[in-house]
Every structure is written in structure tokens, then in C-alpha cells.
mmCIF file of C-alpha atoms in Angstrom:
data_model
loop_
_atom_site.group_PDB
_atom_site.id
_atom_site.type_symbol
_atom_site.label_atom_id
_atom_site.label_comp_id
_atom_site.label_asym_id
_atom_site.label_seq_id
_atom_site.Cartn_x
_atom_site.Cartn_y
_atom_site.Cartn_z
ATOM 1 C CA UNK H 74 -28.397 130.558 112.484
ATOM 2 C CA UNK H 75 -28.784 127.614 114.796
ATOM 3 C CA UNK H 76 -31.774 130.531 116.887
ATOM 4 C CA UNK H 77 -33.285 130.693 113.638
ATOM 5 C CA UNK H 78 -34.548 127.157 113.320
ATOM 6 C CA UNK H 79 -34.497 126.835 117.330
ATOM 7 C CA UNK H 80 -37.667 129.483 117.657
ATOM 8 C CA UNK H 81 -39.210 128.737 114.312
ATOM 9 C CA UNK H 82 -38.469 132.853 113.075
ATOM 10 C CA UNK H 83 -39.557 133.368 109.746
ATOM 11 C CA UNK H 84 -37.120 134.238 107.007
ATOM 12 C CA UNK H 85 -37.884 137.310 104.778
ATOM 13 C CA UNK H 86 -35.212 138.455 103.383
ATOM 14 C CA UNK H 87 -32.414 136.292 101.600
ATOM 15 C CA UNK H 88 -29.707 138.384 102.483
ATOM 16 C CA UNK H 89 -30.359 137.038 105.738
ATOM 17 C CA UNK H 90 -29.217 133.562 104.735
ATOM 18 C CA UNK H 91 -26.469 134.813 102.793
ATOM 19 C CA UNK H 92 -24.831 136.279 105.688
ATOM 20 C CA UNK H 93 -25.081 133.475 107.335
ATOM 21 C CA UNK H 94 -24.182 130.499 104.810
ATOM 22 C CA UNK H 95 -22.924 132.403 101.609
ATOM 23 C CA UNK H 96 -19.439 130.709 101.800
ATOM 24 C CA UNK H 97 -20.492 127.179 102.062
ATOM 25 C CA UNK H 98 -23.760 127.548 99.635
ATOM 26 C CA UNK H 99 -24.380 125.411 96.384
ATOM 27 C CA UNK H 100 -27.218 125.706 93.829
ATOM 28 C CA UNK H 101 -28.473 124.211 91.292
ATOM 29 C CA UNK H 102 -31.188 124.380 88.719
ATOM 30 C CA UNK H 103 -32.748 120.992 88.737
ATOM 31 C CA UNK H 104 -35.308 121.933 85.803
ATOM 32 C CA UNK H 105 -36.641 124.690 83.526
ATOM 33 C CA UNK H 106 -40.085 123.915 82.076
ATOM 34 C CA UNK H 107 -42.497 126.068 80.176
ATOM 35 C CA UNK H 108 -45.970 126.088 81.128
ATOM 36 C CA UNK H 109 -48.642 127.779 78.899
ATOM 37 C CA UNK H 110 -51.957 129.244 79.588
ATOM 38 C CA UNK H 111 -54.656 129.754 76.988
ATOM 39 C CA UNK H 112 -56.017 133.181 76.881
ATOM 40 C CA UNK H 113 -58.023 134.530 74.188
ATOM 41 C CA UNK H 114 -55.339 135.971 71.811
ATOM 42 C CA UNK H 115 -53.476 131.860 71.512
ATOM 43 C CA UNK H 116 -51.002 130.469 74.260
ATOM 44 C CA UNK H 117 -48.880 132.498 77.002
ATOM 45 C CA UNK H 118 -45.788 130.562 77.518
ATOM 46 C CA UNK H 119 -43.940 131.331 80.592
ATOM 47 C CA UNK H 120 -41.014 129.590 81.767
ATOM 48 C CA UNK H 121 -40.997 127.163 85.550
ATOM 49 C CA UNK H 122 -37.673 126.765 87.179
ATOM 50 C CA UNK H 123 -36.657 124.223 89.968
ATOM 51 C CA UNK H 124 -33.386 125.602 91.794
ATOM 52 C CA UNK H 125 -32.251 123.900 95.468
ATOM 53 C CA UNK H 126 -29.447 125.496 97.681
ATOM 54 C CA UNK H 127 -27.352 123.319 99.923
ATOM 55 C CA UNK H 128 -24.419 123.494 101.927
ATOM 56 C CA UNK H 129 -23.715 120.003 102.543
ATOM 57 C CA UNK H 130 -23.785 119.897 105.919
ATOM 58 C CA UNK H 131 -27.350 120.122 107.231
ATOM 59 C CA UNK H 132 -28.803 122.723 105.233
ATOM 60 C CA UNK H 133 -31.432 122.567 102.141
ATOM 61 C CA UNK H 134 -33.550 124.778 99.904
ATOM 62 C CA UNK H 135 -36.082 124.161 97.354
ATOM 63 C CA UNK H 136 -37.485 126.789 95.206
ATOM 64 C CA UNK H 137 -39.891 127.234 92.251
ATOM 65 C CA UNK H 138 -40.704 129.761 91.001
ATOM 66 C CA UNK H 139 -42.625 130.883 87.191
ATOM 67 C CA UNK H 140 -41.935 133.808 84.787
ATOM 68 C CA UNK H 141 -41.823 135.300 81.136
ATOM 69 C CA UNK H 142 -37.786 134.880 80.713
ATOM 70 C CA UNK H 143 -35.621 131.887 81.425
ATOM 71 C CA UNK H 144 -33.136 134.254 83.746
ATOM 72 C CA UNK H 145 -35.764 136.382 85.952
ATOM 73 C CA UNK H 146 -37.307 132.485 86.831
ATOM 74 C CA UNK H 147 -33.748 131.023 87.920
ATOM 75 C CA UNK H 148 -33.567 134.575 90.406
ATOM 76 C CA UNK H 149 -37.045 134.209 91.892
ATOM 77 C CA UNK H 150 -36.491 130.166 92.278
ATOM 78 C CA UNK H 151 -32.972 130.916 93.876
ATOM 79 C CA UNK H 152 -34.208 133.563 95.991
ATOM 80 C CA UNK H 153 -37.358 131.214 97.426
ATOM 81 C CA UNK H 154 -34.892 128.702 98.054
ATOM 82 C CA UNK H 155 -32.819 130.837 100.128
ATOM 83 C CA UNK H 156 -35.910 131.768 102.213
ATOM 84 C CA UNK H 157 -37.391 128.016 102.485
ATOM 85 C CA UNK H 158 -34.228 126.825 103.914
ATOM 86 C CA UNK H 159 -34.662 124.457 106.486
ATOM 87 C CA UNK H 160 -32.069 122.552 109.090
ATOM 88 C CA UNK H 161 -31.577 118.833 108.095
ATOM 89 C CA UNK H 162 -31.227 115.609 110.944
ATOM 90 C CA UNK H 163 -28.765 113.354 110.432
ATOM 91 C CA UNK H 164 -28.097 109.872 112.457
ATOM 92 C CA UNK H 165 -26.859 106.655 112.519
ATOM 93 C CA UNK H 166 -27.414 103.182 111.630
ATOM 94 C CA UNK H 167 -26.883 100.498 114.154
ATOM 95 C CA UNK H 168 -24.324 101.798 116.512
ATOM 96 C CA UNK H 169 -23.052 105.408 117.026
ATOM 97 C CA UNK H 170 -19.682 105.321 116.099
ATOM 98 C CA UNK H 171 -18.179 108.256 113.856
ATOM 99 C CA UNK H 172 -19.805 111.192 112.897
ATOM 100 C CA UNK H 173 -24.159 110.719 111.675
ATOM 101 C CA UNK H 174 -24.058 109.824 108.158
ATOM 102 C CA UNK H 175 -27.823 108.982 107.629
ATOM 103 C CA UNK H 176 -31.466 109.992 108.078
ATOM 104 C CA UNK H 177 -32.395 109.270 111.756
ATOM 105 C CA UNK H 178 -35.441 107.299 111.203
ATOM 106 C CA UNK H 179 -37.345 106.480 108.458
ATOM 107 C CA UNK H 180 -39.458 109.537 107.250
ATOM 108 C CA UNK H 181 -42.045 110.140 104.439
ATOM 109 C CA UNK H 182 -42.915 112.656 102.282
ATOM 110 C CA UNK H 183 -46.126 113.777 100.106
ATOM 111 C CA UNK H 184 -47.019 115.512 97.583
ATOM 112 C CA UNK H 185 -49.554 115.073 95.103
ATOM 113 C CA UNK H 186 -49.461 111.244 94.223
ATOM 114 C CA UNK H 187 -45.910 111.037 95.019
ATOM 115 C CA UNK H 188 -44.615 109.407 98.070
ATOM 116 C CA UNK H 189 -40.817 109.157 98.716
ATOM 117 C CA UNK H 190 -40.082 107.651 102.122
ATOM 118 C CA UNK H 191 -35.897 108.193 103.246
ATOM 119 C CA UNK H 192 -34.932 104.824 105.370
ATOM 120 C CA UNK H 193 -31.670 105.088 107.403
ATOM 121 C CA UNK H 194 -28.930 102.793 106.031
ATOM 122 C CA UNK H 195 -25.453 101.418 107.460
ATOM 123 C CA UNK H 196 -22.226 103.310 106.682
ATOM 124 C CA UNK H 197 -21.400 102.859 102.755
ATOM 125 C CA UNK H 198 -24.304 102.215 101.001
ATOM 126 C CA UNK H 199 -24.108 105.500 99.319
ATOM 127 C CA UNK H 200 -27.971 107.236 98.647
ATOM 128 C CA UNK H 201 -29.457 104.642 96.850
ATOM 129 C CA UNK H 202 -32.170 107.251 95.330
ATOM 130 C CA UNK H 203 -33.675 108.199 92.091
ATOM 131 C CA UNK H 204 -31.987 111.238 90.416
ATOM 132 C CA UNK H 205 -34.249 114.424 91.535
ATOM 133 C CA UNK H 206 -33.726 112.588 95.433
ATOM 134 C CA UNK H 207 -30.467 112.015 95.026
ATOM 135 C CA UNK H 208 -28.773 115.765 94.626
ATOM 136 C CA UNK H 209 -31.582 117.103 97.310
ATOM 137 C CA UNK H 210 -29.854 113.930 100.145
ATOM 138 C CA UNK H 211 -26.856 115.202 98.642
ATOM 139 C CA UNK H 212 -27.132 118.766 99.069
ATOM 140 C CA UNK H 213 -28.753 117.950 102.346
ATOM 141 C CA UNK H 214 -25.150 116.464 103.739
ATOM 142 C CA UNK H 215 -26.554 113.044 103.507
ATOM 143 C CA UNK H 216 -23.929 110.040 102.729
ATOM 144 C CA UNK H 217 -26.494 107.255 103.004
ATOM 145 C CA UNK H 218 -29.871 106.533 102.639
ATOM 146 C CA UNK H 219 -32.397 104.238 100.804
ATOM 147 C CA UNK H 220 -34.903 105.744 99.139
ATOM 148 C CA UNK H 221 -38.946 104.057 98.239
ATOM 149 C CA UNK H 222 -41.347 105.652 96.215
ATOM 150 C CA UNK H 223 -44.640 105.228 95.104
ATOM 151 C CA UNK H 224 -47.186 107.075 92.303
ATOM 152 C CA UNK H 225 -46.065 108.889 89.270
ATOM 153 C CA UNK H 226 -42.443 109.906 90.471
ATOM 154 C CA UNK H 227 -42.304 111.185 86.537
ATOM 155 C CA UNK H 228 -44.034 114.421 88.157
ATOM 156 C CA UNK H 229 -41.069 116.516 88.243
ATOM 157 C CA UNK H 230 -42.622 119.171 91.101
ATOM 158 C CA UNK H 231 -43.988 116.849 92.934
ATOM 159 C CA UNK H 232 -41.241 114.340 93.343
ATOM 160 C CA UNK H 233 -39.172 116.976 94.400
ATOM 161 C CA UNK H 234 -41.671 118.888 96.920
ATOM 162 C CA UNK H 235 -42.159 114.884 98.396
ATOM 163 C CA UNK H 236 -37.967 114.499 99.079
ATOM 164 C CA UNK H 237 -37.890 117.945 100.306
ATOM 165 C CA UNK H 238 -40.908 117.304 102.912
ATOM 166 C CA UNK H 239 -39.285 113.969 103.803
ATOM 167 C CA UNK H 240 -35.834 116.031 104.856
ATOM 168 C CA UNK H 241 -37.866 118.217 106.758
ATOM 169 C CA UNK H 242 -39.714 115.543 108.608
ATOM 170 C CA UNK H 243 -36.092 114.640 109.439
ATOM 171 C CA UNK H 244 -35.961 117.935 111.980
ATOM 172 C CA UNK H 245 -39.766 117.194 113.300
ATOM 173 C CA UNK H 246 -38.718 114.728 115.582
ATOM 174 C CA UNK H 247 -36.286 114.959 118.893
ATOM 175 C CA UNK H 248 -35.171 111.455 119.579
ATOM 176 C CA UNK H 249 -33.954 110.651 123.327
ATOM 177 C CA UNK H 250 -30.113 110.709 122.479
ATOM 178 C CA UNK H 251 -30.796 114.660 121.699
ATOM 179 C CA UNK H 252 -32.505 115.898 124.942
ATOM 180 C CA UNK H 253 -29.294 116.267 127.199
ATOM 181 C CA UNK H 254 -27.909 118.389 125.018
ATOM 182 C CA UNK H 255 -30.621 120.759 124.664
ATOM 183 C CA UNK H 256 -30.187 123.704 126.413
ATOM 184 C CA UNK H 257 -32.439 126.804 126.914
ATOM 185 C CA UNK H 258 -31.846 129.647 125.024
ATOM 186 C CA UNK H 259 -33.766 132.694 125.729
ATOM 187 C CA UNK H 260 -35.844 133.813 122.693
ATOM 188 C CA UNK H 261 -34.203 136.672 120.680
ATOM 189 C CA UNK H 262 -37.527 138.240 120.285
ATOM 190 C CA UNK H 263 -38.443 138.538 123.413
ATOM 191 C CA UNK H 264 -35.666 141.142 124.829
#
């Protein structure tokens, strides 16, 4: 799994990620919402659902997805969270004692006029967070963070999309402690 996120290799099937993390996977619908268009016969209601997968320890999905029925939107959203899975950072705060516990560095994320920015905090605080940030740092593996946000947070989509950019931006950066334990791996693609 580890090659996966190492060489940046796309994810196309789910069953991929269930072989690899089905024992230690969570979901959990965060939202259903219907949405209507206006055609020329009245409304078309169709039905959006939020679902993120975690493990807990390192590992988030968020998925959306939109459809006629209720149940075939919870499937699509839990199978495009399986396949937008990404690999969570943790760190520390102040010294590194224990195990990491907390984003590494203070990280922002966007979407529409939301902006949620994850600040590393010391060892107890708990994830001081809004509610939609809150189970995404949870799922995440995340035991402590504090959380800022700006613009209209009451954007359900967005506010989510914004957390789940912010734990990605977590993985973006290689600080200094993590370069001696690097090693190269020969890319599975290229045999």
C-alpha cells in the first residue's frame, strides 16, 4: 500500500483498497441532501451523499457522489471514497517523545469560500474542530489539532472538500526528520 502513495499510482478499482485496508476500514455518511434541477416537465430531485472512509491510522477518504435513490448514492459516494484515499502525516508538538499525535505543520485547505487551516497542538488538547472537521481528523488517526476557519463553513461540500485538502497538504511536504529514512524503492511499474 505504502508503493501506492510512494509513486503516486492511480487507484481504479476499489477492490484494490479493500484488499489492502478492508479489516481496519470505517465509513460514514456525513450527509444526504437532495438537489433538484428544473426541467421542463417541474423539478428532478435527486439525492447528494457525503460518505468518508478511515482507518484511523493514516488513512482518509472523501466521497460524493449524486443519484435518483437514497441507497445507489451512499454506493457511488462509498466507492469514490475508496478510490480518493490518500496517506495522512502525522507529527509532533514541541518535542518528539511518544508516538506523532498531530498534524506536522500547520496546513490549509480551500474550497470555494471555505478555508479550514489544521495547526499542530501539544499532546491532549483533543481536535478542537467544528463537527464535519472533526470525524474527517478523526478518521484521519489524528488525536490533536486546532482547527481555524474562515467564509461560510455552513457550506456542507465545501467545508468538507477544504478539511480533506488540508489532510492532504499534510503528505505534500517531507520535513528534514523524514529524509534518513527514505529509502529507494524501485518503481513497480517499471519491471
Amino acid at each position: 500500500m505504502e508503493q501506492i502513495f510512494y509513486f503516486s499510482i492511480p487507484v481504479k478499482e476499489q477492490e484494490i483498497i479493500d484488499f489492502f485496508l478492508q479489516r481496519n476500514l470505517k465509513d460514514e455518511v456525513l450527509k444526504i441532501t437532495p438537489v433538484q434541477k428544473q426541467t421542463r416537465a417541474g423539478q428532478r430531485t435527486r439525492f447528494k451523499a457525503f460518505v468518508i472512509i478511515g482507518d484511523s491510522n493514516r488513512h482518509i477518504g472523501l466521497g460524493i457522489k449524486t443519484a435518483k435513490e437514497i441507497a445507489s448514492a451512499i454506493r457511488g459516494a462509498l466507492v469514490a471514497s475508496k478510490l480518493s484515499i490518500i496517506q495522512a502525516r502525522k507529527g509532533f508538538w514541541g518535542k518528539k517523545e511518544g508516538v506523532p499525535n498531530t498534524v506536522p505543520m500547520k496546513v490549509t485547505g480551500k474550497c470555494g469560500s471555505v478555508r479550514l487551516r489544521c495547526i499542530p497542538a501539544p499532546k491532549g488538547a483533543g481536535i478542537v474542530a467544528a463537527r464535519i472537521p472533526r470525524k474527517l481528523l478523526m478518521l484521519a488517526g489524528y488525536q490533536d489539532v486546532f482547527t481555524s476557519s474562515k467564509g461560510y463553513t455552513r457550506t456542507f461540500g465545501n467545508f468538507a472538500k477544504a478539511t480533506f485538502q488540508a489532510i492532504y497538504l499534510t503528505y505534500d511536504f517531507v520535513t528534514p526528520d523524514l529524509w534518513a529514512n527514505q529509502q529507494i524503492i524501485e518503481n513497480p511499474l517499471w519491471y
